[in-house]
Tab-separated table of C-alpha atoms in Angstrom:
chain	number	residue	atom	x	y	z
A	1	MET	CA	-45.153	-27.555	-98.915
A	2	ASN	CA	-41.849	-27.467	-97.808
A	3	TYR	CA	-42.286	-26.641	-93.925
A	4	GLU	CA	-39.336	-25.337	-92.045
A	5	PHE	CA	-40.877	-24.506	-88.572
A	6	THR	CA	-43.478	-26.396	-86.272
A	7	ILE	CA	-45.429	-24.526	-83.468
A	8	ILE	CA	-46.471	-26.801	-80.496
A	9	ILE	CA	-49.727	-25.969	-79.141
A	10	PRO	CA	-50.282	-27.848	-75.789
A	11	VAL	CA	-53.937	-28.302	-75.010
A	12	TYR	CA	-55.393	-29.104	-71.813
A	13	ASN	CA	-59.312	-28.031	-71.016
A	14	GLU	CA	-59.077	-25.286	-73.391
A	15	GLU	CA	-62.300	-25.283	-75.558
A	16	ASP	CA	-63.233	-21.764	-74.737
A	17	ASN	CA	-59.868	-20.616	-76.388
A	18	LEU	CA	-59.571	-22.864	-79.313
A	19	GLU	CA	-61.676	-20.996	-82.045
A	20	ARG	CA	-59.263	-17.617	-80.986
A	21	VAL	CA	-56.253	-19.910	-81.587
A	22	GLU	CA	-57.315	-20.975	-84.790
A	23	LYS	CA	-57.872	-17.499	-86.182
A	24	GLU	CA	-54.847	-16.355	-84.595
A	25	LEU	CA	-52.568	-18.848	-85.787
A	26	LEU	CA	-54.330	-18.781	-89.374
A	27	HIS	CA	-53.106	-15.060	-89.373
A	28	TYR	CA	-49.736	-15.972	-88.401
A	29	LEU	CA	-49.132	-18.156	-90.855
A	30	GLY	CA	-49.621	-15.802	-93.708
A	31	ILE	CA	-47.328	-13.238	-92.086
A	32	SER	CA	-44.773	-15.721	-90.755
A	33	THR	CA	-40.840	-15.611	-92.055
A	34	LYS	CA	-40.618	-19.588	-92.210
A	35	ASN	CA	-43.293	-22.051	-93.959
A	36	THR	CA	-44.982	-22.790	-90.724
A	37	LYS	CA	-47.376	-25.841	-89.591
A	38	VAL	CA	-49.076	-26.283	-86.253
A	39	LEU	CA	-49.323	-29.397	-84.068
A	40	PHE	CA	-51.721	-29.400	-81.272
A	41	VAL	CA	-51.003	-31.796	-78.641
A	42	ASN	CA	-54.081	-32.412	-76.564
A	43	ASP	CA	-53.006	-33.612	-73.077
A	44	GLY	CA	-55.797	-35.626	-72.099
A	45	SER	CA	-58.611	-32.637	-71.977
A	46	LYS	CA	-61.812	-33.682	-70.357
A	47	ASP	CA	-64.056	-31.104	-71.984
A	48	ASN	CA	-64.702	-30.479	-75.993
A	49	SER	CA	-61.354	-29.681	-76.870
A	50	GLN	CA	-60.629	-32.809	-79.011
A	51	ALA	CA	-63.803	-32.157	-81.263
A	52	LEU	CA	-62.810	-28.730	-81.502
A	53	ILE	CA	-59.127	-29.483	-82.627
A	54	GLU	CA	-60.371	-32.028	-84.964
A	55	ALA	CA	-62.646	-29.718	-86.674
A	56	ILE	CA	-59.833	-26.958	-86.851
A	57	CYS	CA	-57.289	-29.614	-88.521
A	58	LEU	CA	-60.118	-30.781	-91.289
A	59	ARG	CA	-60.656	-27.220	-92.243
A	60	ASN	CA	-56.885	-26.264	-92.344
A	61	GLU	CA	-53.936	-28.344	-94.231
A	62	ALA	CA	-51.008	-27.002	-91.736
A	63	PHE	CA	-53.146	-28.088	-88.711
A	64	ASN	CA	-52.157	-31.669	-87.204
A	65	TYR	CA	-52.755	-33.167	-83.621
A	66	ILE	CA	-51.614	-35.626	-81.238
A	67	LYS	CA	-53.974	-36.865	-78.441
A	68	PHE	CA	-52.966	-38.106	-75.185
A	69	ARG	CA	-55.027	-41.331	-73.653
A	70	GLN	CA	-54.682	-39.339	-70.194
A	71	ASN	CA	-53.405	-36.137	-68.771
A	72	LYS	CA	-49.536	-36.111	-68.302
A	73	GLY	CA	-48.615	-32.531	-67.954
A	74	LEU	CA	-47.163	-29.805	-70.074
A	75	SER	CA	-43.503	-31.114	-69.983
A	76	ALA	CA	-45.014	-34.405	-71.698
A	77	ALA	CA	-46.866	-32.523	-74.175
A	78	ILE	CA	-43.919	-30.437	-75.272
A	79	LYS	CA	-41.912	-33.614	-75.333
A	80	ALA	CA	-44.649	-35.650	-77.574
A	81	GLY	CA	-44.500	-32.608	-79.893
A	82	PHE	CA	-40.712	-32.611	-80.223
A	83	ASP	CA	-40.936	-36.219	-80.734
A	84	HIS	CA	-43.339	-35.805	-83.554
A	85	THR	CA	-41.453	-32.925	-85.260
A	86	ASP	CA	-40.054	-33.177	-88.740
A	87	THR	CA	-39.073	-29.625	-89.455
A	88	PRO	CA	-35.624	-27.800	-89.001
A	89	LEU	CA	-36.982	-25.392	-86.271
A	90	VAL	CA	-39.596	-26.112	-83.488
A	91	GLY	CA	-41.204	-23.705	-80.990
A	92	TYR	CA	-44.623	-23.627	-78.853
A	93	ILE	CA	-47.025	-21.365	-77.315
A	94	ASP	CA	-49.809	-21.710	-74.698
A	95	SER	CA	-53.271	-22.145	-75.881
A	96	ASP	CA	-54.367	-19.349	-73.658
A	97	LEU	CA	-52.689	-17.143	-76.332
A	98	GLN	CA	-51.472	-14.525	-73.350
A	99	THR	CA	-48.348	-14.464	-75.898
A	100	SER	CA	-49.035	-13.588	-79.532
A	101	PRO	CA	-47.882	-15.923	-82.436
A	102	GLU	CA	-46.700	-12.843	-84.014
A	103	ASP	CA	-44.017	-12.505	-81.815
A	104	PHE	CA	-42.653	-15.730	-83.032
A	105	ASN	CA	-41.180	-13.559	-86.126
A	106	LEU	CA	-39.047	-11.707	-83.458
A	107	LEU	CA	-37.416	-14.972	-81.897
A	108	LEU	CA	-37.152	-16.375	-85.582
A	109	GLU	CA	-34.753	-13.222	-86.535
A	110	HIS	CA	-32.135	-14.591	-84.210
A	111	ILE	CA	-32.387	-18.419	-84.276
A	112	GLY	CA	-29.642	-18.455	-86.999
A	113	ALA	CA	-26.874	-17.662	-84.236
A	114	TYR	CA	-28.439	-19.293	-81.507
A	115	ASP	CA	-30.103	-22.768	-80.976
A	116	LEU	CA	-32.818	-21.740	-78.665
A	117	VAL	CA	-34.486	-18.058	-78.456
A	118	THR	CA	-36.839	-17.578	-75.666
A	119	GLY	CA	-39.418	-14.693	-75.057
A	120	VAL	CA	-39.237	-12.524	-71.859
A	121	ARG	CA	-42.882	-11.395	-70.952
A	122	ALA	CA	-42.450	-7.669	-70.876
A	123	ASP	CA	-44.995	-5.992	-68.742
A	124	ARG	CA	-46.724	-9.354	-67.706
A	125	LYS	CA	-50.454	-8.642	-67.352
A	126	ASP	CA	-50.874	-11.607	-64.505
A	127	SER	CA	-51.669	-11.184	-60.735
A	128	PHE	CA	-49.273	-9.648	-58.120
A	129	ILE	CA	-49.008	-13.188	-56.184
A	130	LYS	CA	-48.385	-14.933	-59.845
A	131	ASN	CA	-45.799	-12.271	-60.708
A	132	ALA	CA	-43.982	-12.456	-57.376
A	133	SER	CA	-43.989	-16.419	-57.176
A	134	SER	CA	-42.643	-16.556	-60.842
A	135	SER	CA	-39.849	-13.852	-60.124
A	136	ILE	CA	-38.795	-16.068	-57.074
A	137	ALA	CA	-38.828	-19.397	-58.765
A	138	ASN	CA	-36.613	-17.737	-61.493
A	139	SER	CA	-34.426	-16.520	-58.927
A	140	ILE	CA	-33.921	-19.933	-57.653
A	141	ARG	CA	-33.566	-21.616	-60.587
A	142	ARG	CA	-30.872	-19.274	-62.283
A	143	SER	CA	-28.915	-19.976	-58.880
A	144	PHE	CA	-28.913	-23.739	-59.657
A	145	THR	CA	-28.560	-23.452	-63.751
A	146	ASN	CA	-26.446	-20.129	-64.210
A	147	ASP	CA	-28.404	-20.233	-67.502
A	148	GLY	CA	-29.022	-16.475	-67.232
A	149	MET	CA	-32.756	-16.475	-68.376
A	150	ASP	CA	-35.182	-14.192	-66.547
A	151	ASP	CA	-38.177	-15.815	-67.770
A	152	THR	CA	-37.808	-19.501	-68.452
A	153	GLY	CA	-41.537	-19.964	-68.109
A	154	CYS	CA	-42.251	-17.679	-70.730
A	155	PRO	CA	-44.504	-19.836	-73.202
A	156	LEU	CA	-43.030	-18.803	-76.688
A	157	LYS	CA	-39.850	-20.334	-77.526
A	158	VAL	CA	-38.114	-21.300	-80.711
A	159	ILE	CA	-35.451	-24.412	-80.940
A	160	LYS	CA	-33.361	-26.131	-83.582
A	161	THR	CA	-35.193	-29.384	-83.747
A	162	ASP	CA	-31.872	-31.668	-83.392
A	163	TYR	CA	-31.174	-29.894	-79.848
A	164	ALA	CA	-34.865	-30.285	-79.005
A	165	LYS	CA	-35.086	-34.196	-79.849
A	166	ARG	CA	-31.843	-34.713	-77.636
A	167	ILE	CA	-33.140	-33.151	-74.379
A	168	PRO	CA	-33.941	-35.768	-71.652
A	169	MET	CA	-37.216	-34.551	-70.525
A	170	PHE	CA	-38.706	-34.759	-67.331
A	171	LYS	CA	-41.823	-33.450	-65.623
A	172	GLY	CA	-41.441	-29.851	-64.924
A	173	LEU	CA	-38.407	-29.769	-67.756
A	174	HIS	CA	-40.270	-26.900	-69.720
A	175	ARG	CA	-38.656	-24.777	-67.157
A	176	PHE	CA	-35.289	-25.762	-67.876
A	177	LEU	CA	-35.042	-25.918	-71.642
A	178	PRO	CA	-32.299	-22.965	-72.085
A	179	ALA	CA	-30.260	-25.274	-69.576
A	180	MET	CA	-30.738	-28.340	-71.069
A	181	ILE	CA	-29.625	-26.756	-74.653
A	182	LEU	CA	-26.370	-25.286	-72.791
A	183	LEU	CA	-25.417	-28.819	-71.571
A	184	GLN	CA	-25.461	-29.782	-75.090
A	185	ASN	CA	-22.874	-26.607	-75.378
A	186	GLY	CA	-25.651	-24.945	-77.420
A	187	SER	CA	-26.290	-21.374	-77.328
A	188	VAL	CA	-29.390	-19.360	-75.973
A	189	VAL	CA	-30.741	-15.693	-75.804
A	190	GLN	CA	-33.877	-13.849	-74.720
A	191	ILE	CA	-35.795	-11.846	-76.686
A	192	PRO	CA	-38.547	-9.086	-75.030
A	193	ILE	CA	-42.186	-10.087	-76.130
A	194	ARG	CA	-45.751	-9.187	-75.223
A	195	HIS	CA	-47.819	-10.203	-72.543
A	196	PHE	CA	-51.837	-10.215	-72.325
A	197	PRO	CA	-54.274	-10.901	-69.891
A	198	ARG	CA	-55.878	-14.612	-69.957
A	199	MET	CA	-59.083	-14.060	-72.052
A	200	ALA	CA	-60.959	-17.723	-71.200
A	201	GLY	CA	-60.467	-20.675	-69.455
A	202	GLN	CA	-58.791	-21.738	-66.214
A	203	ALA	CA	-54.787	-21.450	-65.274
A	204	LYS	CA	-53.623	-24.610	-64.856
A	205	PHE	CA	-50.534	-23.674	-62.576
A	206	GLY	CA	-50.873	-22.507	-59.050
A	207	LEU	CA	-48.549	-21.730	-56.001
A	208	TRP	CA	-47.342	-25.185	-55.578
A	209	ASN	CA	-46.260	-26.061	-59.296
A	210	ARG	CA	-45.127	-22.474	-59.957
A	211	LEU	CA	-42.810	-22.135	-56.924
A	212	LEU	CA	-42.299	-25.314	-54.689
A	213	GLY	CA	-42.283	-27.702	-57.527
A	214	PRO	CA	-39.931	-25.946	-59.505
A	215	LEU	CA	-37.455	-26.025	-56.357
A	216	MET	CA	-37.497	-29.471	-56.127
A	217	ASP	CA	-36.880	-29.759	-60.199
A	218	CYS	CA	-33.778	-27.910	-59.477
A	219	PHE	CA	-32.077	-30.782	-57.593
A	220	ALA	CA	-33.670	-33.239	-60.559
A	221	TYR	CA	-31.583	-31.025	-62.965
A	222	LEU	CA	-28.491	-30.928	-60.841
A	223	TRP	CA	-28.438	-34.867	-60.958
A	224	MET	CA	-29.058	-34.764	-64.596
A	225	LYS	CA	-26.243	-32.255	-65.252
A	226	LYS	CA	-23.845	-34.407	-63.351
A	227	LYS	CA	-24.941	-37.573	-65.077
A	228	TYR	CA	-25.427	-35.878	-68.627
A	229	ILE	CA	-23.871	-37.414	-71.482
A	230	ASN	CA	-22.217	-35.139	-74.084
A	231	TYR	CA	-20.040	-36.059	-77.319
A	232	GLU	CA	-18.984	-34.826	-80.506
A	233	VAL	CA	-18.253	-36.965	-83.516
A	234	GLU	CA	-14.919	-36.057	-85.384
A	235	LYS	CA	-14.703	-38.906	-87.643
A	236	ILE	CA	-16.605	-41.748	-88.978
A	237	GLY	CA	-15.155	-44.804	-90.854
């Protein structure tokens, strides 16, 4: 099949969610507006996630996987997915499925006019502390990046692959993807999507890596922005 869109699914100790991931992604492949395939990135899981991923991929031709030797974090998993994508469009969704694969179609409606389309979680189903810390972190990040985005931590995005592959990734950069597209003179937009409570497994982010960690990452972004190389080739001879 001539695939057009790759969905990256980072996985770290999500054995209780993976059968539901298979079911919902298979449903989405049947209604997607693009020919779509799925790429699991197992970020060094220590539970039974890898065995489940391999069984899913054996059952489904459009599913493939990458397995890390050690846990390297969400940004590393996303980067690996970008590196191994061979379709014009790439996106990602968390394996906890607090966002719905069906909402990729909402984002794909706009990707022709933009280089990154990100979801904004409407009516978030998280705790007060999680929502408040995320809101504060987003406000701080916007003051550093001026990217205009309200919810860069939303785990539902679609990006044109050539832009995604040019992003110089570092730990924590998954919150700065719109800003990194803007550094490439690309265009970004945010679209409201649905949000659901976590049904199984454990959240991987606490107060530190949802609030204090991103504040430190903002300074790394400012350094990168100052040093970033961006050019356009006018002519080759």
